[in-house]
Amino acid sequence: MSSDNVVDATRDTLSSYIMTTTRDRDLALVMTAMEVACKNIARAVRKAGIAGLFGLAGTRNKSGDVVKKLDLLSNLFVINALKKSGVCAVLVSEEEPEPLLMEGNEQGRFCVAFDPLDGSSNVDCNVSTGTIFSIFEKKTFQPPSAKDILRPGKEIVAAGYCMYGSATELVVTFRRGVERFCLDPSLGEFIHIGSSLRIPKN
């Protein structure tokens, strides 16, 4: 049934999909935080020209890339959302020189690495950009450190990419297959629109 069918009461949002498939409340919280950040970034990208967000910020990130105004804003959106989730221990951003270590009530069991706005050099040309992220689960009971996230990819709990273009789409994996969600502007929710995505053999 079409995801735009208003009489379909069974379609899953991102949050309901996570809860019914993983039963992991904390994972639902960290993904909800990423969802909120992605919605904010999508809005900023759409309004970049009107809001004066085109152009350079006058700095470089730790990779040596020239930082744009939208890079900095997107970075703040992701960091603030993840901090407030209360389920993160370590945050690693392309725009930050060092890992951010959570303390006190902000500390949780997940470590998140992300590029808040991949392809930001395309923004001024009105070409698609996106947010890349991967989530690991902290394995020790020690205070958070960079070692908690320096782990092999096979230990990733969830990973995804949110693309901002003619539509805002989130493609994510929770270790089992690849799921596709699309932001429905009328609901303000990411709606599940596809399962088990695969790269064609040809």
PDB file of N, CA, C and O in Angstrom, residues 14-15 18-19 21-34 85 87 109-110 133 135-137 157-159 172-176:
ATOM      1  N   LEU A  14       9.881   5.327  12.090  1.00  0.00           N
ATOM      2  CA  LEU A  14      11.203   4.830  12.484  1.00  0.00           C
ATOM      3  C   LEU A  14      11.187   4.296  13.914  1.00  0.00           C
ATOM      4  O   LEU A  14      11.680   3.207  14.196  1.00  0.00           O
ATOM      5  N   SER A  15      10.597   5.049  14.824  1.00  0.00           N
ATOM      6  CA  SER A  15      10.572   4.641  16.245  1.00  0.00           C
ATOM      7  C   SER A  15       9.803   3.341  16.446  1.00  0.00           C
ATOM      8  O   SER A  15      10.257   2.438  17.158  1.00  0.00           O
ATOM      9  N   ILE A  18      11.786   0.326  15.102  1.00  0.00           N
ATOM     10  CA  ILE A  18      12.886  -0.096  15.980  1.00  0.00           C
ATOM     11  C   ILE A  18      12.350  -0.875  17.172  1.00  0.00           C
ATOM     12  O   ILE A  18      12.881  -1.923  17.546  1.00  0.00           O
ATOM     13  N   MET A  19      11.282  -0.367  17.788  1.00  0.00           N
ATOM     14  CA  MET A  19      10.757  -1.027  18.975  1.00  0.00           C
ATOM     15  C   MET A  19      10.174  -2.395  18.666  1.00  0.00           C
ATOM     16  O   MET A  19      10.319  -3.337  19.453  1.00  0.00           O
ATOM     17  N   THR A  21      11.070  -4.388  16.135  1.00  0.00           N
ATOM     18  CA  THR A  21      12.059  -5.324  15.586  1.00  0.00           C
ATOM     19  C   THR A  21      13.223  -5.594  16.527  1.00  0.00           C
ATOM     20  O   THR A  21      13.775  -6.698  16.521  1.00  0.00           O
ATOM     21  N   THR A  22      13.609  -4.623  17.350  1.00  0.00           N
ATOM     22  CA  THR A  22      14.768  -4.823  18.234  1.00  0.00           C
ATOM     23  C   THR A  22      14.384  -4.916  19.712  1.00  0.00           C
ATOM     24  O   THR A  22      15.134  -5.481  20.506  1.00  0.00           O
ATOM     25  N   ARG A  23      13.247  -4.342  20.095  1.00  0.00           N
ATOM     26  CA  ARG A  23      12.799  -4.298  21.501  1.00  0.00           C
ATOM     27  C   ARG A  23      13.827  -3.606  22.397  1.00  0.00           C
ATOM     28  O   ARG A  23      13.894  -3.857  23.600  1.00  0.00           O
ATOM     29  N   ASP A  24      14.646  -2.731  21.804  1.00  0.00           N
ATOM     30  CA  ASP A  24      15.720  -2.072  22.535  1.00  0.00           C
ATOM     31  C   ASP A  24      15.346  -0.605  22.746  1.00  0.00           C
ATOM     32  O   ASP A  24      15.436   0.209  21.831  1.00  0.00           O
ATOM     33  N   ARG A  25      14.949  -0.262  23.972  1.00  0.00           N
ATOM     34  CA  ARG A  25      14.501   1.098  24.271  1.00  0.00           C
ATOM     35  C   ARG A  25      15.627   2.109  24.063  1.00  0.00           C
ATOM     36  O   ARG A  25      15.405   3.189  23.513  1.00  0.00           O
ATOM     37  N   ASP A  26      16.831   1.788  24.529  1.00  0.00           N
ATOM     38  CA  ASP A  26      17.946   2.728  24.403  1.00  0.00           C
ATOM     39  C   ASP A  26      18.324   2.961  22.938  1.00  0.00           C
ATOM     40  O   ASP A  26      18.667   4.084  22.551  1.00  0.00           O
ATOM     41  N   LEU A  27      18.279   1.907  22.127  1.00  0.00           N
ATOM     42  CA  LEU A  27      18.565   2.066  20.705  1.00  0.00           C
ATOM     43  C   LEU A  27      17.500   2.951  20.055  1.00  0.00           C
ATOM     44  O   LEU A  27      17.816   3.784  19.201  1.00  0.00           O
ATOM     45  N   ALA A  28      16.252   2.786  20.481  1.00  0.00           N
ATOM     46  CA  ALA A  28      15.182   3.643  19.967  1.00  0.00           C
ATOM     47  C   ALA A  28      15.436   5.098  20.342  1.00  0.00           C
ATOM     48  O   ALA A  28      15.201   6.006  19.539  1.00  0.00           O
ATOM     49  N   LEU A  29      15.961   5.338  21.544  1.00  0.00           N
ATOM     50  CA  LEU A  29      16.239   6.699  21.988  1.00  0.00           C
ATOM     51  C   LEU A  29      17.371   7.342  21.191  1.00  0.00           C
ATOM     52  O   LEU A  29      17.278   8.506  20.789  1.00  0.00           O
ATOM     53  N   VAL A  30      18.463   6.587  20.960  1.00  0.00           N
ATOM     54  CA  VAL A  30      19.583   7.165  20.211  1.00  0.00           C
ATOM     55  C   VAL A  30      19.191   7.399  18.758  1.00  0.00           C
ATOM     56  O   VAL A  30      19.577   8.401  18.140  1.00  0.00           O
ATOM     57  N   MET A  31      18.362   6.507  18.190  1.00  0.00           N
ATOM     58  CA  MET A  31      17.913   6.701  16.820  1.00  0.00           C
ATOM     59  C   MET A  31      16.906   7.849  16.732  1.00  0.00           C
ATOM     60  O   MET A  31      16.872   8.575  15.735  1.00  0.00           O
ATOM     61  N   THR A  32      16.100   8.026  17.771  1.00  0.00           N
ATOM     62  CA  THR A  32      15.187   9.163  17.798  1.00  0.00           C
ATOM     63  C   THR A  32      15.971  10.469  17.832  1.00  0.00           C
ATOM     64  O   THR A  32      15.602  11.458  17.183  1.00  0.00           O
ATOM     65  N   ALA A  33      17.080  10.466  18.584  1.00  0.00           N
ATOM     66  CA  ALA A  33      17.944  11.650  18.627  1.00  0.00           C
ATOM     67  C   ALA A  33      18.532  11.943  17.245  1.00  0.00           C
ATOM     68  O   ALA A  33      18.552  13.098  16.795  1.00  0.00           O
ATOM     69  N   MET A  34      18.988  10.895  16.551  1.00  0.00           N
ATOM     70  CA  MET A  34      19.511  11.086  15.198  1.00  0.00           C
ATOM     71  C   MET A  34      18.410  11.575  14.268  1.00  0.00           C
ATOM     72  O   MET A  34      18.633  12.425  13.397  1.00  0.00           O
ATOM     73  N   SER A  85      19.782  12.722  24.608  1.00  0.00           N
ATOM     74  CA  SER A  85      19.161  11.391  24.617  1.00  0.00           C
ATOM     75  C   SER A  85      19.444  10.646  25.910  1.00  0.00           C
ATOM     76  O   SER A  85      18.675   9.784  26.329  1.00  0.00           O
ATOM     77  N   VAL A  87      21.666   8.403  26.399  1.00  0.00           N
ATOM     78  CA  VAL A  87      22.060   7.007  26.193  1.00  0.00           C
ATOM     79  C   VAL A  87      23.403   6.888  25.463  1.00  0.00           C
ATOM     80  O   VAL A  87      23.763   5.824  24.994  1.00  0.00           O
ATOM     81  N   ARG A 109      25.027   3.988  27.092  1.00  0.00           N
ATOM     82  CA  ARG A 109      25.757   2.797  26.657  1.00  0.00           C
ATOM     83  C   ARG A 109      26.204   2.815  25.205  1.00  0.00           C
ATOM     84  O   ARG A 109      26.828   1.867  24.744  1.00  0.00           O
ATOM     85  N   PHE A 110      25.911   3.894  24.460  1.00  0.00           N
ATOM     86  CA  PHE A 110      26.251   3.902  23.045  1.00  0.00           C
ATOM     87  C   PHE A 110      27.352   4.904  22.710  1.00  0.00           C
ATOM     88  O   PHE A 110      27.476   5.963  23.342  1.00  0.00           O
ATOM     89  N   PHE A 133      26.315   8.090   9.905  1.00  0.00           N
ATOM     90  CA  PHE A 133      26.547   7.764  11.315  1.00  0.00           C
ATOM     91  C   PHE A 133      26.695   6.257  11.524  1.00  0.00           C
ATOM     92  O   PHE A 133      26.198   5.449  10.740  1.00  0.00           O
ATOM     93  N   ILE A 135      26.839   3.428  15.055  1.00  0.00           N
ATOM     94  CA  ILE A 135      26.601   3.317  16.497  1.00  0.00           C
ATOM     95  C   ILE A 135      27.214   2.028  17.033  1.00  0.00           C
ATOM     96  O   ILE A 135      26.964   0.943  16.505  1.00  0.00           O
ATOM     97  N   PHE A 136      28.028   2.167  18.072  1.00  0.00           N
ATOM     98  CA  PHE A 136      28.622   1.025  18.768  1.00  0.00           C
ATOM     99  C   PHE A 136      28.070   0.974  20.191  1.00  0.00           C
ATOM    100  O   PHE A 136      27.661   2.003  20.741  1.00  0.00           O
ATOM    101  N   GLU A 137      28.109  -0.203  20.787  1.00  0.00           N
ATOM    102  CA  GLU A 137      27.717  -0.328  22.185  1.00  0.00           C
ATOM    103  C   GLU A 137      28.962  -0.397  23.053  1.00  0.00           C
ATOM    104  O   GLU A 137      29.895  -1.146  22.755  1.00  0.00           O
ATOM    105  N   VAL A 157      26.362  -1.636  15.951  1.00  0.00           N
ATOM    106  CA  VAL A 157      24.987  -1.997  16.313  1.00  0.00           C
ATOM    107  C   VAL A 157      24.007  -1.505  15.255  1.00  0.00           C
ATOM    108  O   VAL A 157      23.050  -2.188  14.892  1.00  0.00           O
ATOM    109  N   ALA A 158      24.257  -0.300  14.755  1.00  0.00           N
ATOM    110  CA  ALA A 158      23.412   0.284  13.715  1.00  0.00           C
ATOM    111  C   ALA A 158      24.235   1.318  12.965  1.00  0.00           C
ATOM    112  O   ALA A 158      25.163   1.915  13.518  1.00  0.00           O
ATOM    113  N   ALA A 159      23.908   1.511  11.695  1.00  0.00           N
ATOM    114  CA  ALA A 159      24.600   2.514  10.889  1.00  0.00           C
ATOM    115  C   ALA A 159      23.652   2.991   9.813  1.00  0.00           C
ATOM    116  O   ALA A 159      22.748   2.264   9.387  1.00  0.00           O
ATOM    117  N   VAL A 172      19.087   2.719   6.790  1.00  0.00           N
ATOM    118  CA  VAL A 172      19.750   2.279   8.017  1.00  0.00           C
ATOM    119  C   VAL A 172      19.741   0.764   8.127  1.00  0.00           C
ATOM    120  O   VAL A 172      18.851   0.093   7.595  1.00  0.00           O
ATOM    121  N   THR A 173      20.777   0.246   8.796  1.00  0.00           N
ATOM    122  CA  THR A 173      20.815  -1.179   9.092  1.00  0.00           C
ATOM    123  C   THR A 173      20.943  -1.395  10.590  1.00  0.00           C
ATOM    124  O   THR A 173      21.644  -0.636  11.274  1.00  0.00           O
ATOM    125  N   PHE A 174      20.261  -2.398  11.086  1.00  0.00           N
ATOM    126  CA  PHE A 174      20.364  -2.808  12.485  1.00  0.00           C
ATOM    127  C   PHE A 174      20.944  -4.218  12.533  1.00  0.00           C
ATOM    128  O   PHE A 174      20.411  -5.117  13.181  1.00  0.00           O
ATOM    129  N   ARG A 175      22.019  -4.413  11.759  1.00  0.00           N
ATOM    130  CA  ARG A 175      22.735  -5.687  11.641  1.00  0.00           C
ATOM    131  C   ARG A 175      22.038  -6.702  10.744  1.00  0.00           C
ATOM    132  O   ARG A 175      22.658  -7.623  10.246  1.00  0.00           O
ATOM    133  N   ARG A 176      20.729  -6.542  10.549  1.00  0.00           N
ATOM    134  CA  ARG A 176      19.980  -7.509   9.746  1.00  0.00           C
ATOM    135  C   ARG A 176      19.309  -6.785   8.589  1.00  0.00           C
ATOM    136  O   ARG A 176      18.246  -6.191   8.758  1.00  0.00           O
TER     137      ARG A 176
END
